[in-house]
Amino acid sequence: MKTKIVSLLVLFVASLTMQAQIDRSKQPKPGPAPKVNIGKPDTFTLKNGLTVMVVENNKLPRVSASLRIDNPLIVEGEKAGMTTLVSSLLGNGSTSISKDDFNEEVDYLGASLNFGSQSAFASSLSKYFPRIMELMADAALNPNFTQEDLDSERAKILEGIKSEKKNVGAIASRVQSVLAYGANHPYGEFVTEETVKNVTLDDIKAFHNKYFRPNNAYLIVIGDVKTKKVKKLVKKLFKDWEQGTIVADTYDTASNPAQTEINFINADNAVQSELSVQNTVNLTMKDDDYFPVLIANNILGGGGEARLFNNLREDKKFTYGSYSSIGNNRKTISRFSATASVRNAVTDSAVVEILKEIKKMTTELVSDEELKNVKAKYVGRFVTGIERPSTIANYALNIITEDLPKDFYETYLEKIEAVTKEDVLRAAKKYFKKDNLRIVVTGKGSEVIDGLESMMFEGKKVPVKYYDQYGKATKKPVFKKPIPEGVTAQTVIDNYIKAIGGKERLEAVETLIIKYEAEAMGAKIITEEKRTSDKYAQIISMNGNPMMTIVAKDEEVFLKQGGNKTVLPNSMLADLKLSFGVFPELTQLASGKATLSGIETIEGVEAYRIFIPGDVVSVSNYYDINTGLKIKEVSVTNIQGRSQTQETFFSDYQEKEGIKFPTKKVGSLGPQIVESKLIEVTINSEITSKDFD
């Protein structure tokens, strides 16, 4: 029988006559929440426990199938990374079909097949669906795990770990989870080079054999199908899938702090602070508080109209955006968090504002307008959602897996409408633990810690505890080292100029062309810089084809991609002029804006930091205390509230025509770390105006 979707029928009827008068000073009373009749999927269960849900929808000749296995949470421990590897290795053919033949056939049929460590998904035209289901079942139940594929996927993970070592956002996310849940908790453990190297091919096979079982499995089929035919096909493909014993892992769970505290993680390369004001909660979908706390969270930080966003972005201009979220989980604890990425200079102020908003939510009733708007948002999402066939199956699955009342979604709008301001306040008090918050701050200690350590809230200092980049408690790092007497920006840059060749030799250079070569994403990338006293151009080519050109000259700065030219703001040009010149240090020093801001440790080397501020582009250069050579450059571009950071490390200086140049540069291209090697230096060659057009 086809499943029928009965859409919401919301009727607003007003009887008006010519004589009637409307009192517009009074808000009309809301009518009763509309009744919702949501269709149910055709459902059957195989003898091995696999539950199948079918939603027939013949509007388009397409079908999708989603296999989900609802296992207990898994602790990977010393083999963290196992689930990621299993996900990557599934779908590489099966014991009966090679990877190449498998992928070729999927492509030929114009289908999509994806796998997770405990899931699978298939989509295709309805006429090819039986074959695609056969391929999905075969690859999922009889995987083709090989050492070659394992080594390849492991290498990708290791490269990702390497690229994230200096990624402040990745560090912040990792430690936030560790502190919330505990390092032994499935949501708190993390992948390291050591743990991923511990995983063997036998481990992969054993993991799949243990956890890829039908005991708690659900297969959802949606689209242009007939339930009777699906039932016959599923029995054929999955009837021999055997059950297995799945024992839930044991693990520790972290607790919320006894009092609100700051947990600080130092990241010397951070140009902004990553904030998460968080606590753990026990919340499930069937709890009476579920709807009130969802509404409370949306009022606090659910989007651009919420309190956090309006305070930290619109009012204070601290950040591009600030949001909050709260999870629910029937298997373990969840997390409430209010987050923002803010400028170093306002880190402590931003934390105070977030705390104020959380306090306000837990001590004052929300306004009628806020409650009305958030309810309307939920109603809109719900109405839109039930128009999708996939919603029917997802709702039915939630009712089973979350142990919800059978009429949970039919009475969804009634429950939303029934939430009062008092309910919101009660839920906020219970789940936003104002007095037991972890204020997790990942940032540059030398610039933010003084403000955090002196931060007051509700008349008291908030205690600060220190953690390393993996969530282990540590002593307070030494953020600031004293600058030796007599050392200034002038002496640091003078020493650098002397180290690479001397002022007289550098000033004799009128033009400079320098090229670096790198390998990234399977392509050869050439970066060429052209410099004169008042012009600069950078041309980036991939496999011999120009991809992007940046030009800065006295009258403008622009970006060229293909035939498109984008002129950048004049404020950016003013900042970039500080980097004009064949050797920009000479220009920066002459500007009077370069300041010595301290001593920092870069890759184990102590270096002086020279800071050149700008309205749009700010630059920090780091010079080895011992050699005088520049070892790192950080440029930060701020446009319309967005901040973009580019880090470059320099090493292996070699002499070219009496001047030393770094022959190795390491930076990032998107998420990938890219190492560039010097291939050409041309001094005092002719450069024409056409080079900067």
XYZ file of C-alpha atoms in Angstrom:
693
model
C 0.000 0.000 0.000
C 1.327 3.417 -0.905
C 2.120 5.638 2.015
C 0.101 8.810 1.902
C 1.375 12.126 3.188
C -1.368 14.304 4.580
C 0.021 17.831 4.615
C -0.679 20.397 7.285
C -3.945 22.225 6.787
C -3.746 25.568 8.578
C -6.863 27.731 8.133
C -7.134 31.314 9.309
C -10.756 32.429 8.872
C -11.855 35.985 9.653
C -15.392 37.218 9.164
C -15.387 40.903 8.324
C -18.301 43.170 7.675
C -18.360 46.787 6.592
C -19.656 47.798 10.034
C -17.250 45.745 12.178
C -14.399 47.508 13.928
C -11.052 45.776 14.744
C -9.191 46.724 17.897
C -5.632 46.684 16.513
C -4.154 47.580 19.902
C -4.755 44.017 21.073
C -2.781 41.061 19.809
C -5.103 38.370 18.451
C -5.257 35.204 20.475
C -3.600 32.240 18.772
C -5.853 29.464 17.675
C -5.281 25.818 18.521
C -2.200 24.147 17.026
C -3.099 22.387 13.775
C -3.482 18.637 13.820
C -0.880 16.781 11.816
C -1.404 13.424 10.172
C 1.959 12.045 9.090
C 2.023 8.975 6.917
C 3.881 5.897 8.074
C 6.301 3.806 6.046
C 5.604 0.189 5.206
C 7.733 -1.687 7.745
C 8.845 -5.298 8.060
C 11.634 -7.122 9.901
C 13.785 -10.009 8.702
C 14.478 -12.996 10.954
C 18.028 -11.716 11.564
C 16.686 -8.473 13.083
C 17.100 -6.113 10.123
C 14.181 -3.664 10.150
C 13.160 -2.341 6.728
C 11.119 0.813 6.107
C 9.753 1.606 2.645
C 8.325 4.943 1.539
C 6.839 4.831 -1.948
C 7.095 8.060 -3.915
C 6.633 7.848 -7.662
C 7.079 11.509 -8.586
C 10.599 10.913 -9.906
C 12.188 7.718 -11.284
C 14.776 7.573 -8.497
C 15.325 5.447 -5.398
C 17.600 5.782 -2.405
C 18.474 3.258 0.283
C 20.100 4.036 3.608
C 21.424 1.351 5.927
C 22.041 2.439 9.529
C 23.350 0.291 12.350
C 22.451 1.646 15.777
C 25.251 0.116 17.856
C 26.347 1.166 21.337
C 29.111 3.782 21.477
C 32.544 2.402 20.629
C 35.799 3.169 22.435
C 38.727 2.929 20.006
C 41.419 3.668 22.586
C 44.948 2.909 21.388
C 43.560 2.260 17.901
C 41.691 5.570 17.516
C 41.137 6.119 13.818
C 39.759 2.626 13.296
C 36.239 3.752 12.370
C 37.597 6.302 9.902
C 39.722 3.647 8.228
C 36.866 1.141 8.055
C 34.646 3.813 6.478
C 37.293 4.561 3.861
C 37.987 0.917 3.036
C 34.368 -0.160 2.661
C 33.112 0.289 -0.870
C 36.323 -0.858 -2.554
C 34.589 -3.767 -4.209
C 33.873 -7.077 -2.523
C 35.193 -10.610 -2.361
C 33.356 -11.274 -5.639
C 34.100 -8.080 -7.592
C 37.308 -6.054 -7.828
C 37.503 -2.416 -6.774
C 38.015 -1.203 -10.338
C 35.134 -3.226 -11.756
C 32.916 -2.177 -8.850
C 33.603 1.545 -9.283
C 33.307 1.316 -13.058
C 29.875 -0.259 -12.862
C 28.599 2.255 -10.302
C 29.773 5.108 -12.530
C 28.284 3.511 -15.635
C 24.884 3.293 -13.953
C 25.098 6.931 -12.850
C 24.575 5.859 -9.261
C 25.979 6.886 -5.901
C 27.315 4.520 -3.248
C 28.805 5.596 0.075
C 29.804 3.671 3.171
C 30.483 4.345 6.820
C 31.960 2.074 9.453
C 28.378 1.159 10.440
C 26.306 2.462 7.554
C 25.791 2.460 3.797
C 23.920 4.633 1.315
C 22.850 4.037 -2.289
C 21.013 6.156 -4.838
C 20.161 5.490 -8.480
C 17.519 5.596 -11.161
C 14.724 3.200 -10.258
C 15.418 0.899 -13.212
C 18.947 0.274 -11.906
C 17.984 0.061 -8.246
C 18.002 -3.765 -7.897
C 21.585 -3.927 -9.190
C 22.756 -0.998 -7.057
C 21.215 -2.605 -3.985
C 22.994 -5.817 -4.869
C 26.320 -3.981 -5.132
C 25.715 -2.166 -1.861
C 24.837 -5.334 0.023
C 27.772 -7.241 -1.448
C 30.318 -4.506 -0.621
C 28.884 -3.975 2.870
C 28.631 -7.620 3.899
C 31.588 -9.073 1.959
C 34.149 -6.250 1.906
C 37.376 -6.373 -0.051
C 39.879 -5.182 2.586
C 43.475 -5.032 1.305
C 46.782 -3.950 2.802
C 47.404 -1.650 -0.148
C 44.180 0.273 0.448
C 44.822 0.389 4.198
C 48.277 1.881 3.678
C 46.866 4.454 1.265
C 44.043 5.567 3.559
C 46.331 5.610 6.592
C 48.704 7.942 4.731
C 45.818 10.355 4.096
C 44.901 10.417 7.776
C 48.518 10.977 8.790
C 48.760 13.868 6.333
C 45.595 15.334 7.824
C 46.996 15.044 11.351
C 50.160 16.774 10.204
C 48.230 19.635 8.613
C 46.160 20.144 11.778
C 49.088 20.408 14.182
C 49.111 24.189 13.877
C 45.426 24.597 13.087
C 44.031 26.565 16.014
C 40.440 25.630 15.172
C 41.289 21.913 15.128
C 43.189 22.204 18.425
C 40.287 24.071 20.026
C 37.696 21.533 18.851
C 39.784 18.611 20.109
C 40.368 20.036 23.583
C 36.787 21.240 23.964
C 35.638 17.641 23.454
C 38.306 16.157 25.732
C 37.421 18.510 28.582
C 33.670 18.028 28.121
C 33.579 14.238 27.908
C 36.967 12.918 29.038
C 39.810 11.480 26.960
C 38.493 7.920 27.410
C 34.969 8.764 26.266
C 33.976 7.919 22.668
C 33.272 11.615 22.044
C 36.460 12.755 23.782
C 39.115 10.443 22.358
C 41.050 11.603 19.326
C 43.243 10.225 16.572
C 47.030 10.555 16.759
C 49.822 9.384 14.500
C 50.563 6.601 16.975
C 46.981 5.325 17.285
C 46.345 5.246 13.545
C 49.636 3.417 12.992
C 48.501 0.808 15.536
C 45.631 -0.318 13.294
C 46.346 -3.490 11.309
C 44.440 -5.151 8.487
C 43.337 -7.862 10.921
C 41.955 -5.137 13.207
C 39.915 -3.752 10.318
C 38.469 -7.165 9.519
C 37.723 -7.900 13.173
C 36.016 -4.525 13.683
C 33.756 -5.017 10.677
C 32.967 -8.596 11.668
C 31.993 -7.480 15.167
C 30.021 -4.307 14.533
C 28.550 -4.669 11.027
C 25.662 -6.837 12.175
C 21.878 -6.719 11.646
C 21.035 -6.814 15.366
C 20.243 -3.086 15.508
C 20.172 -2.344 11.786
C 17.615 -0.333 9.832
C 17.272 -0.181 6.052
C 15.282 2.776 4.713
C 14.174 2.666 1.067
C 12.570 5.760 -0.453
C 11.398 6.483 -3.971
C 9.930 4.949 -7.100
C 9.497 1.395 -5.790
C 6.845 -1.105 -4.749
C 7.032 -2.450 -1.205
C 6.325 -5.991 -2.351
C 9.297 -5.971 -4.729
C 11.555 -4.319 -2.160
C 10.681 -6.997 0.385
C 11.570 -9.746 -2.062
C 14.859 -8.054 -3.003
C 15.909 -7.331 0.583
C 15.215 -10.903 1.684
C 17.345 -12.186 -1.149
C 20.282 -9.860 -0.416
C 20.263 -9.733 3.394
C 18.694 -12.948 4.676
C 22.090 -14.607 5.174
C 23.463 -11.653 7.149
C 24.124 -13.229 10.522
C 23.589 -11.663 13.911
C 26.533 -11.154 16.247
C 27.168 -10.414 19.887
C 27.757 -6.709 20.446
C 28.799 -5.819 23.986
C 28.739 -2.146 24.940
C 32.168 -0.694 25.773
C 32.769 0.851 29.181
C 34.254 4.302 29.540
C 34.710 7.162 31.964
C 32.743 10.377 31.712
C 34.061 13.774 32.747
C 32.105 15.986 35.154
C 31.247 19.639 34.976
C 33.526 21.819 37.150
C 32.506 22.596 40.725
C 32.503 26.289 39.802
C 32.716 28.188 36.537
C 36.339 28.264 35.388
C 38.491 29.224 32.418
C 40.377 26.383 30.721
C 43.136 27.953 28.632
C 45.067 26.296 25.788
C 48.009 28.270 24.467
C 48.503 28.517 20.698
C 51.315 30.902 19.820
C 50.208 31.166 16.198
C 46.614 32.135 17.027
C 45.508 35.452 15.556
C 42.101 35.160 17.203
C 40.731 33.276 20.197
C 38.411 30.292 19.865
C 35.826 30.383 22.668
C 33.476 27.678 23.891
C 31.478 28.298 27.063
C 30.136 24.831 27.749
C 28.716 22.254 30.125
C 27.451 18.702 29.743
C 23.772 17.773 30.038
C 21.595 14.702 30.246
C 18.873 15.204 27.658
C 16.878 12.887 25.409
C 14.125 13.555 22.879
C 11.481 11.966 25.100
C 12.237 14.220 28.097
C 9.560 16.720 29.111
C 12.201 19.450 28.897
C 13.096 18.680 25.274
C 10.995 21.375 23.604
C 11.495 24.109 26.235
C 15.283 23.731 26.147
C 15.351 23.746 22.337
C 13.462 27.029 22.355
C 15.713 28.438 25.102
C 18.806 27.585 23.077
C 17.380 29.166 19.935
C 16.616 32.404 21.730
C 20.133 32.458 23.174
C 22.174 31.560 20.108
C 20.119 29.892 17.393
C 20.992 32.261 14.553
C 21.449 35.794 13.317
C 18.415 37.076 15.238
C 19.441 35.487 18.566
C 20.894 37.225 21.610
C 24.520 36.120 21.296
C 24.728 37.190 17.658
C 23.126 40.563 18.322
C 25.362 41.236 21.292
C 28.791 40.061 20.135
C 28.493 40.908 16.448
C 25.886 43.593 15.904
C 26.444 45.563 19.096
C 30.052 44.942 20.199
C 31.606 44.083 16.803
C 33.715 41.400 18.514
C 33.175 38.626 15.980
C 31.642 37.594 12.696
C 29.113 35.452 14.561
C 28.325 33.847 17.899
C 26.015 30.871 18.357
C 24.909 28.253 20.873
C 23.862 24.632 20.581
C 22.592 21.853 22.797
C 22.643 18.142 22.019
C 20.498 15.204 23.029
C 21.600 11.597 23.316
C 19.968 8.517 24.771
C 23.322 6.687 25.026
C 25.436 9.194 26.951
C 25.741 12.806 28.014
C 25.443 15.676 25.553
C 26.856 19.167 25.508
C 25.580 22.721 25.692
C 27.976 25.284 24.271
C 28.059 28.947 23.342
C 30.831 29.690 20.863
C 32.611 32.515 19.072
C 35.904 33.316 17.346
C 37.047 36.747 18.472
C 39.979 39.118 18.097
C 42.727 38.644 20.663
C 42.224 42.127 22.061
C 38.594 41.456 23.058
C 38.895 37.860 24.287
C 38.101 38.528 27.940
C 35.373 41.048 27.046
C 33.711 38.526 24.715
C 33.715 35.872 27.436
C 32.040 38.294 29.853
C 29.329 39.117 27.300
C 28.601 35.420 26.677
C 28.341 34.836 30.424
C 25.978 37.800 30.746
C 23.683 36.376 28.085
C 23.680 32.929 29.708
C 22.940 34.494 33.099
C 20.094 36.510 31.633
C 18.571 33.363 30.111
C 18.680 31.623 33.517
C 17.332 34.496 35.621
C 14.797 36.415 33.480
C 11.755 35.518 31.436
C 12.179 35.827 27.677
C 9.988 38.326 25.850
C 6.699 37.483 24.160
C 8.225 38.529 20.831
C 11.241 36.215 21.194
C 9.052 33.255 22.128
C 6.643 33.900 19.249
C 9.432 34.219 16.667
C 11.225 31.041 17.708
C 7.999 29.047 17.743
C 7.242 30.317 14.242
C 10.688 29.189 13.109
C 10.106 25.656 14.408
C 6.678 25.491 12.816
C 8.137 26.578 9.473
C 10.881 23.982 9.589
C 8.432 21.266 10.556
C 5.944 22.133 7.811
C 8.722 22.213 5.218
C 10.210 18.978 6.508
C 7.111 16.814 6.279
C 6.827 17.576 2.576
C 9.929 15.439 1.986
C 9.408 11.669 1.677
C 12.581 11.010 3.656
C 11.013 12.713 6.672
C 8.406 9.972 7.048
C 11.045 7.283 7.394
C 13.326 9.379 9.605
C 10.489 10.183 11.978
C 9.464 6.544 12.136
C 13.073 5.550 12.831
C 13.377 8.148 15.598
C 10.247 6.833 17.269
C 11.858 3.384 17.465
C 15.453 4.311 18.317
C 14.621 7.177 20.688
C 11.750 5.277 22.368
C 9.322 8.095 21.608
C 5.523 8.029 21.948
C 3.922 6.900 18.692
C 2.165 10.265 18.320
C 5.352 12.291 18.980
C 5.375 13.956 15.572
C 1.622 14.128 15.161
C 1.511 16.283 18.307
C 4.810 18.080 17.553
C 3.224 21.468 16.883
C 1.014 21.160 19.940
C 4.090 20.621 22.096
C 5.833 23.632 20.559
C 2.787 25.838 21.045
C 2.378 24.695 24.665
C 5.833 25.952 25.739
C 5.540 29.004 28.000
C 8.037 31.651 29.038
C 8.154 29.996 32.441
C 9.017 26.662 30.802
C 11.886 28.318 28.913
C 13.278 29.875 32.105
C 13.029 26.591 33.997
C 14.797 24.681 31.193
C 17.515 27.319 30.875
C 18.229 27.141 34.608
C 18.485 23.365 34.433
C 20.599 22.940 31.302
C 22.644 26.160 31.019
C 24.696 25.621 34.154
C 25.683 29.206 34.885
C 27.696 28.256 37.970
C 29.404 25.165 36.499
C 30.625 26.279 33.091
C 33.890 25.470 31.350
C 35.082 28.539 29.500
C 37.458 26.884 27.044
C 39.726 29.469 25.416
C 42.290 28.555 22.771
C 44.438 31.517 21.875
C 47.709 33.371 22.010
C 48.635 33.511 25.670
C 51.079 36.371 25.342
C 48.239 38.618 24.173
C 45.151 37.381 26.041
C 46.099 35.765 29.328
C 46.505 38.957 31.353
C 42.934 39.933 30.555
C 41.596 36.465 31.325
C 43.415 36.175 34.638
C 42.004 39.507 35.802
C 38.503 38.860 34.433
C 35.641 39.442 36.876
C 32.113 38.064 36.721
C 29.424 38.559 39.347
C 31.965 40.329 41.532
C 34.457 37.439 41.548
C 37.556 36.503 39.599
C 37.074 33.467 37.397
C 39.839 30.911 38.095
C 42.105 29.958 35.182
C 43.458 26.457 34.588
C 45.921 25.518 31.859
C 45.872 22.606 29.415
C 48.075 21.494 26.567
C 46.883 21.003 22.996
C 45.665 17.476 23.809
C 43.624 18.365 26.879
C 46.140 17.406 29.586
C 46.459 19.688 32.602
C 49.716 21.623 32.609
C 51.478 24.448 34.412
C 51.049 28.006 33.279
C 53.357 28.499 30.290
C 55.793 31.374 30.126
C 54.102 33.664 27.627
C 56.364 36.679 27.675
C 60.149 36.706 27.794
C 61.986 39.918 28.605
C 63.500 41.716 25.622
C 67.217 42.354 26.173
C 68.179 45.930 26.780
C 69.047 47.808 23.619
C 67.104 45.484 21.289
C 64.578 47.349 19.144
C 62.711 46.845 15.877
C 65.556 48.781 14.243
C 68.286 46.467 15.589
C 66.307 43.300 14.743
C 65.745 44.344 11.124
C 69.303 45.644 10.845
C 70.574 42.227 11.958
C 68.329 40.520 9.411
C 69.585 42.735 6.589
C 73.154 42.074 7.650
C 72.486 38.312 7.857
C 71.186 38.037 4.284
C 73.820 40.232 2.614
C 74.077 43.714 4.056
C 72.271 47.000 3.384
C 74.610 48.155 0.630
C 74.144 44.977 -1.400
C 70.375 44.935 -0.917
C 69.948 48.570 -1.918
C 71.798 47.825 -5.168
C 68.986 45.472 -6.199
C 66.379 47.344 -8.255
C 64.286 44.397 -9.468
C 63.823 40.871 -8.200
C 62.084 37.813 -9.660
C 61.868 34.764 -7.460
C 60.146 31.426 -8.146
C 59.136 28.553 -5.897
C 57.808 25.137 -6.905
C 55.521 22.831 -4.927
C 53.504 19.648 -5.352
C 49.921 19.698 -4.064
C 46.698 17.837 -4.899
C 48.523 15.952 -7.655
C 49.563 19.156 -9.419
C 52.766 21.141 -9.837
C 52.353 24.650 -8.464
C 54.703 27.497 -9.391
C 54.606 30.713 -7.374
C 56.438 33.616 -8.995
C 57.034 36.996 -7.329
C 58.103 40.133 -9.180
C 59.267 43.115 -7.138
C 60.402 46.662 -7.840
C 60.658 49.638 -5.513
C 56.941 50.475 -5.907
C 55.275 47.463 -7.498
C 54.561 43.874 -6.583
C 53.048 40.944 -8.469
C 52.503 37.335 -7.479
C 51.525 34.812 -10.154
C 50.363 31.332 -9.142
C 50.321 28.668 -11.856
C 49.138 25.066 -11.697
C 50.554 22.566 -14.183
C 51.793 25.449 -16.311
C 48.462 27.310 -16.395
C 48.121 30.687 -14.608
C 45.465 30.323 -11.930
C 45.634 33.576 -10.012
C 47.576 36.845 -10.070
C 47.761 39.461 -7.339
C 49.108 42.885 -8.313
C 49.820 45.836 -6.035
C 51.103 49.120 -7.392
C 50.968 52.723 -6.377
C 47.444 53.392 -7.608
C 45.597 50.099 -7.039
C 45.647 46.489 -5.887
C 43.719 43.837 -7.793
C 43.174 40.106 -8.207
C 43.034 38.389 -11.598
C 41.554 34.939 -12.204
C 41.197 33.937 -15.815
C 39.761 36.935 -17.599
C 38.221 38.404 -14.443
C 39.795 41.331 -12.626
C 38.679 42.278 -9.118
C 39.880 45.594 -7.705
C 40.431 45.310 -3.953
C 39.711 48.073 -1.397
C 42.002 51.113 -1.239
C 42.445 50.443 2.483
C 44.170 47.182 1.536
C 46.482 49.048 -0.835
C 47.566 51.369 1.978
C 48.550 48.341 4.064
C 50.282 46.514 1.213
C 52.438 49.547 0.479
C 54.257 48.693 3.692
C 55.422 45.528 1.931
C 56.528 47.307 -1.243
C 60.160 47.301 -2.216
C 62.495 44.582 -3.396
C 63.198 43.726 0.226
C 60.087 44.797 2.204
C 61.904 45.028 5.546
C 63.563 48.222 4.326
C 60.153 49.756 3.581
C 58.586 48.525 6.811
C 61.353 49.985 8.912
C 61.233 53.323 7.109
C 57.461 53.564 7.679
C 57.914 53.843 11.422
C 55.058 51.363 11.997
C 57.179 48.280 12.670
C 57.307 47.524 16.398
C 59.104 44.879 18.430
C 56.285 43.121 20.287
C 58.157 40.371 22.098
C 60.026 37.082 21.986
C 58.228 33.893 20.963
C 59.225 30.302 20.391
C 58.778 29.143 16.798
C 59.359 25.436 16.145
C 61.642 25.329 19.195
C 63.579 28.451 18.117
C 63.382 31.721 20.038
C 62.519 34.595 17.726
C 61.829 38.313 17.877
C 58.352 39.257 16.652
C 58.109 42.424 14.563
C 54.517 43.571 14.121
C 53.362 45.826 11.271
C 49.712 46.833 11.899
C 47.191 47.622 9.182
C 43.515 48.436 8.787
C 42.928 45.403 6.537
C 46.221 43.503 6.387
C 48.476 43.123 9.422
C 51.822 41.329 9.284
C 53.981 39.686 11.927
C 57.553 38.688 11.047
C 59.660 36.436 13.260
C 63.474 36.599 13.289
C 65.745 33.980 14.830
C 67.465 35.561 17.846
C 70.734 33.779 17.098
C 71.015 33.937 13.290
C 68.975 37.058 12.611
C 67.211 35.277 9.734
C 63.458 35.500 9.205
C 61.898 32.139 10.022
C 58.176 32.880 9.888
C 55.658 35.363 8.500
C 51.995 35.669 9.461
C 49.612 37.907 7.544
C 46.074 38.501 8.787
C 43.437 39.952 6.466
C 40.212 41.314 7.978
C 37.388 42.171 5.585
C 33.764 42.704 6.629
C 34.193 40.873 9.911
C 35.911 37.861 8.365
C 39.484 37.054 9.256
C 41.872 35.047 7.089
C 45.329 34.048 8.261
C 48.263 32.944 6.135
C 51.358 31.468 7.792
C 54.641 30.832 6.029
C 57.788 29.255 7.484
C 61.230 29.922 5.963
C 64.357 27.773 6.230
C 67.510 26.503 4.462
C 68.882 29.885 3.425
C 71.370 29.782 0.547
C 73.337 32.498 -1.175
C 72.381 33.756 -4.647
C 74.662 36.492 -6.053
C 75.823 37.411 -2.568
C 72.330 37.523 -1.021
C 70.753 34.755 1.047
C 67.280 33.526 0.183
C 65.220 30.810 1.924
C 65.219 27.780 -0.354
C 62.340 26.169 1.538
C 58.948 27.671 2.353
C 56.159 25.826 4.141
C 52.626 27.174 4.117
C 49.067 25.993 3.608
C 46.855 25.606 0.564
C 43.384 25.155 1.993
C 43.624 22.317 4.526
C 46.851 20.935 3.022
C 50.348 21.796 4.184
C 52.478 22.648 1.140
C 56.283 22.718 0.976
C 57.761 24.940 -1.738
C 61.340 24.843 -2.993
C 63.258 27.735 -4.524
C 63.940 27.112 -8.220
C 64.967 30.503 -9.581
C 66.240 33.913 -8.458
C 66.764 36.703 -10.992
C 68.302 39.973 -9.819
C 68.190 43.288 -11.713
C 66.549 41.895 -14.845
C 64.296 44.129 -16.892
C 60.731 44.294 -15.599
C 58.245 46.335 -17.623
C 54.904 47.877 -16.703
C 53.195 45.010 -18.572
C 54.304 42.681 -15.788
C 51.901 44.552 -13.502
C 48.875 44.816 -15.797
